[in-house]
Coordinates of C-alpha atoms in Angstrom, one line a residue:
M1 CA -23.3 -57.8 -49.8
T2 CA -24.3 -55.4 -52.6
T3 CA -27.2 -56.4 -54.7
P4 CA -27.2 -55.4 -58.2
L5 CA -29.9 -53.2 -57.4
L6 CA -28.1 -51.3 -54.9
S7 CA -25.0 -51.3 -56.9
D8 CA -26.9 -49.4 -59.6
A9 CA -28.6 -46.9 -57.1
L10 CA -25.2 -46.3 -55.8
A11 CA -23.6 -45.7 -59.3
I12 CA -26.4 -43.3 -60.1
R13 CA -26.0 -41.6 -56.8
A14 CA -22.1 -41.3 -57.6
M15 CA -22.9 -39.8 -60.9
A16 CA -25.5 -37.3 -59.4
S17 CA -22.6 -36.0 -57.0
A18 CA -20.2 -35.6 -59.9
F19 CA -22.8 -33.1 -61.6
D20 CA -23.6 -31.4 -58.5
A21 CA -19.7 -31.2 -58.2
Q22 CA -19.6 -29.6 -61.7
R23 CA -22.1 -27.3 -60.9
G24 CA -20.2 -26.0 -57.9
K25 CA -17.3 -25.2 -60.0
L26 CA -19.0 -22.8 -62.5
P27 CA -18.0 -19.1 -62.2
V28 CA -20.4 -16.9 -60.8
P29 CA -22.0 -14.8 -63.5
G30 CA -22.7 -11.1 -63.3
D31 CA -19.3 -9.5 -62.2
P32 CA -17.5 -7.9 -65.6
H33 CA -14.4 -7.6 -63.6
R34 CA -14.3 -11.4 -62.6
L35 CA -14.4 -13.5 -65.8
P36 CA -14.1 -16.8 -65.8
G37 CA -10.7 -18.0 -66.8
S38 CA -10.5 -19.6 -70.2
V39 CA -8.5 -22.7 -69.2
A40 CA -10.9 -23.2 -66.2
V41 CA -13.8 -23.2 -68.6
A42 CA -12.2 -25.4 -71.0
Q43 CA -11.3 -27.8 -68.3
Q44 CA -15.1 -28.0 -67.2
I45 CA -15.7 -28.8 -70.5
S46 CA -13.4 -31.6 -71.1
E47 CA -14.7 -32.9 -67.7
L48 CA -18.4 -32.8 -68.8
G49 CA -17.5 -34.6 -72.0
K50 CA -16.0 -37.3 -69.7
L51 CA -19.1 -37.4 -67.5
I52 CA -21.2 -37.6 -70.6
T53 CA -19.4 -40.5 -72.1
E54 CA -19.6 -42.0 -68.5
L55 CA -23.6 -41.8 -68.7
G56 CA -23.4 -43.7 -72.1
D57 CA -21.0 -46.3 -70.8
E58 CA -23.3 -47.1 -67.6
A59 CA -26.1 -47.2 -70.0
L60 CA -24.6 -49.4 -72.4
F61 CA -23.1 -51.8 -70.1
R62 CA -26.4 -52.2 -68.3
T63 CA -28.2 -52.7 -71.7
V64 CA -25.7 -55.3 -72.9
N65 CA -25.1 -57.4 -69.8
G66 CA -28.1 -56.7 -67.6
V67 CA -31.2 -58.8 -66.9
H68 CA -33.9 -57.2 -69.1
N69 CA -36.4 -56.2 -66.5
S70 CA -38.0 -53.1 -65.3
R71 CA -35.4 -52.4 -62.8
T72 CA -32.6 -52.5 -65.1
G73 CA -34.8 -50.2 -67.5
R74 CA -35.1 -47.9 -65.1
S75 CA -31.3 -47.8 -64.4
V76 CA -30.7 -47.4 -68.2
A77 CA -33.4 -44.9 -68.3
G78 CA -31.6 -42.8 -65.4
F79 CA -28.4 -42.6 -66.7
S80 CA -29.8 -41.9 -70.4
A81 CA -32.1 -38.9 -69.2
A82 CA -28.9 -37.0 -68.0
V83 CA -27.2 -36.9 -71.2
R84 CA -29.4 -34.3 -72.8
P85 CA -29.1 -31.6 -69.6
A86 CA -25.3 -32.6 -69.3
G87 CA -25.0 -31.9 -73.3
E88 CA -26.8 -28.4 -72.9
A89 CA -24.4 -27.7 -69.8
A90 CA -21.4 -28.6 -72.1
S91 CA -22.9 -26.6 -75.1
A92 CA -23.4 -23.4 -73.0
L93 CA -20.1 -23.5 -71.4
G94 CA -18.5 -23.7 -75.0
E95 CA -20.4 -20.5 -75.6
V96 CA -18.6 -19.1 -72.6
A97 CA -15.3 -20.3 -74.0
E98 CA -16.3 -18.9 -77.4
Q99 CA -17.3 -15.3 -75.7
L100 CA -14.0 -15.4 -73.7
V101 CA -11.7 -15.6 -76.8
F102 CA -13.7 -12.7 -78.3
L103 CA -13.0 -10.4 -75.6
E104 CA -9.4 -11.5 -75.4
Q105 CA -9.2 -10.9 -79.3
T106 CA -11.0 -7.3 -78.9
E107 CA -9.1 -6.2 -75.9
H108 CA -7.7 -3.2 -77.7
L109 CA -10.9 -2.3 -78.9
H110 CA -12.4 -1.1 -75.3
E111 CA -11.9 2.4 -76.1
L112 CA -14.1 2.4 -79.1
P113 CA -17.9 3.0 -79.0
D114 CA -18.5 -0.3 -81.1
G115 CA -15.9 -2.3 -79.5
R116 CA -17.2 -1.4 -75.8
E117 CA -20.7 -2.2 -77.0
A118 CA -19.8 -5.6 -78.6
R119 CA -17.5 -6.3 -75.6
K120 CA -20.6 -5.8 -73.2
T121 CA -22.8 -8.0 -75.3
A122 CA -20.3 -10.6 -75.0
G123 CA -20.3 -10.4 -71.3
R124 CA -24.1 -10.4 -71.2
V125 CA -23.8 -13.5 -73.4
I126 CA -21.5 -15.2 -71.0
D127 CA -23.9 -14.3 -67.9
E128 CA -26.4 -16.2 -69.8
A129 CA -24.8 -19.4 -71.0
L130 CA -23.2 -19.7 -67.1
G131 CA -27.0 -19.6 -66.1
T132 CA -28.0 -21.9 -68.6
A133 CA -25.2 -24.3 -67.7
D134 CA -26.2 -24.0 -64.0
T135 CA -29.8 -24.8 -64.7
A136 CA -28.8 -27.6 -66.8
L137 CA -26.2 -29.2 -64.4
R138 CA -28.9 -28.9 -61.9
A139 CA -31.3 -30.8 -64.0
A140 CA -28.8 -33.6 -64.7
A141 CA -27.9 -34.0 -61.0
D142 CA -31.8 -34.1 -59.9
S143 CA -32.6 -36.4 -62.5
L144 CA -29.9 -38.5 -61.3
H145 CA -31.2 -38.2 -57.7
A146 CA -34.7 -39.1 -58.7
A147 CA -33.6 -42.1 -60.7
S148 CA -31.5 -43.5 -57.8
T149 CA -34.6 -43.3 -55.6
A150 CA -36.8 -44.9 -58.3
V151 CA -34.2 -48.0 -58.6
S152 CA -33.9 -48.4 -55.0
P153 CA -36.0 -46.3 -52.7
P154 CA -34.1 -45.1 -49.4
S155 CA -35.2 -47.2 -46.3
S156 CA -37.6 -45.6 -43.9
R157 CA -34.8 -45.1 -41.6
L158 CA -32.9 -43.2 -43.9
R159 CA -36.0 -41.1 -45.4
A160 CA -36.7 -40.3 -41.6
A161 CA -33.1 -39.2 -41.2
L162 CA -33.5 -37.2 -44.6
G163 CA -36.6 -35.4 -43.2
R164 CA -34.9 -34.6 -39.8
T165 CA -37.2 -36.5 -37.7
T166 CA -37.0 -39.9 -35.9
T167 CA -40.4 -40.7 -36.7
P168 CA -40.7 -42.8 -39.6
V169 CA -42.0 -41.2 -42.9
H170 CA -45.3 -43.3 -43.2
K171 CA -46.4 -42.6 -39.9
A172 CA -47.5 -39.1 -38.6
A173 CA -46.2 -37.7 -35.6
P174 CA -48.7 -36.7 -33.0
A175 CA -48.6 -32.9 -32.7
A176 CA -46.7 -31.7 -29.5
P177 CA -48.7 -29.8 -26.8
A178 CA -48.5 -26.2 -27.4
A179 CA -45.7 -24.5 -24.8
P180 CA -46.0 -21.1 -23.4
A181 CA -43.9 -18.5 -25.5
T182 CA -41.1 -18.1 -23.0
A183 CA -40.2 -21.6 -22.8
T184 CA -40.5 -21.7 -26.9
A185 CA -38.2 -19.0 -27.1
T186 CA -35.9 -20.2 -24.6
A187 CA -35.6 -23.8 -26.5
V188 CA -35.0 -22.4 -30.0
V189 CA -31.8 -20.5 -28.8
P190 CA -29.9 -23.3 -27.7
R191 CA -30.4 -25.1 -31.4
T192 CA -29.3 -21.7 -33.0
V193 CA -26.1 -21.3 -31.0
R194 CA -24.9 -25.0 -31.6
G195 CA -24.3 -24.2 -35.3
R196 CA -26.9 -25.1 -37.7

């Protein structure tokens, strides 16, 4: 059975994953020969708009239907806090779209010195806007990940798995005895070979 608290945490984590996925779709800035496609940028702006609407809907639903307590408040605050960076990311991508239109419309001016300079400036603006979008999407996802933990902290077992240790997080592991240098080198190689 899923408790309302766990349900909120799962919804927040799902939204965080959606923002992580949007960040993964961003074009890589810095390559003037591989500009992002206008259609891909417009599609991503549309997707971000839908995510912003979902953030608002989740906050509204919990505000209207939730029991007014600190846990519900944390969920509402978590969804609401991600709206600002999500909006910044959408705005930055709007700037990218605008500059791409400018580049398409001035293609015939690339031989003229003034046209060439204006087009280089547009490329720099695109790179800066993509960097802004990346930072904002990371902030939105990080905010949501933190909110999900605040709403429903992971169990000690999960914290241990996330820390790549079998020792519970609240208990420090005893220090291992020092091994001879040759034994240590031999022990490290199999882990590397196994593909991590």
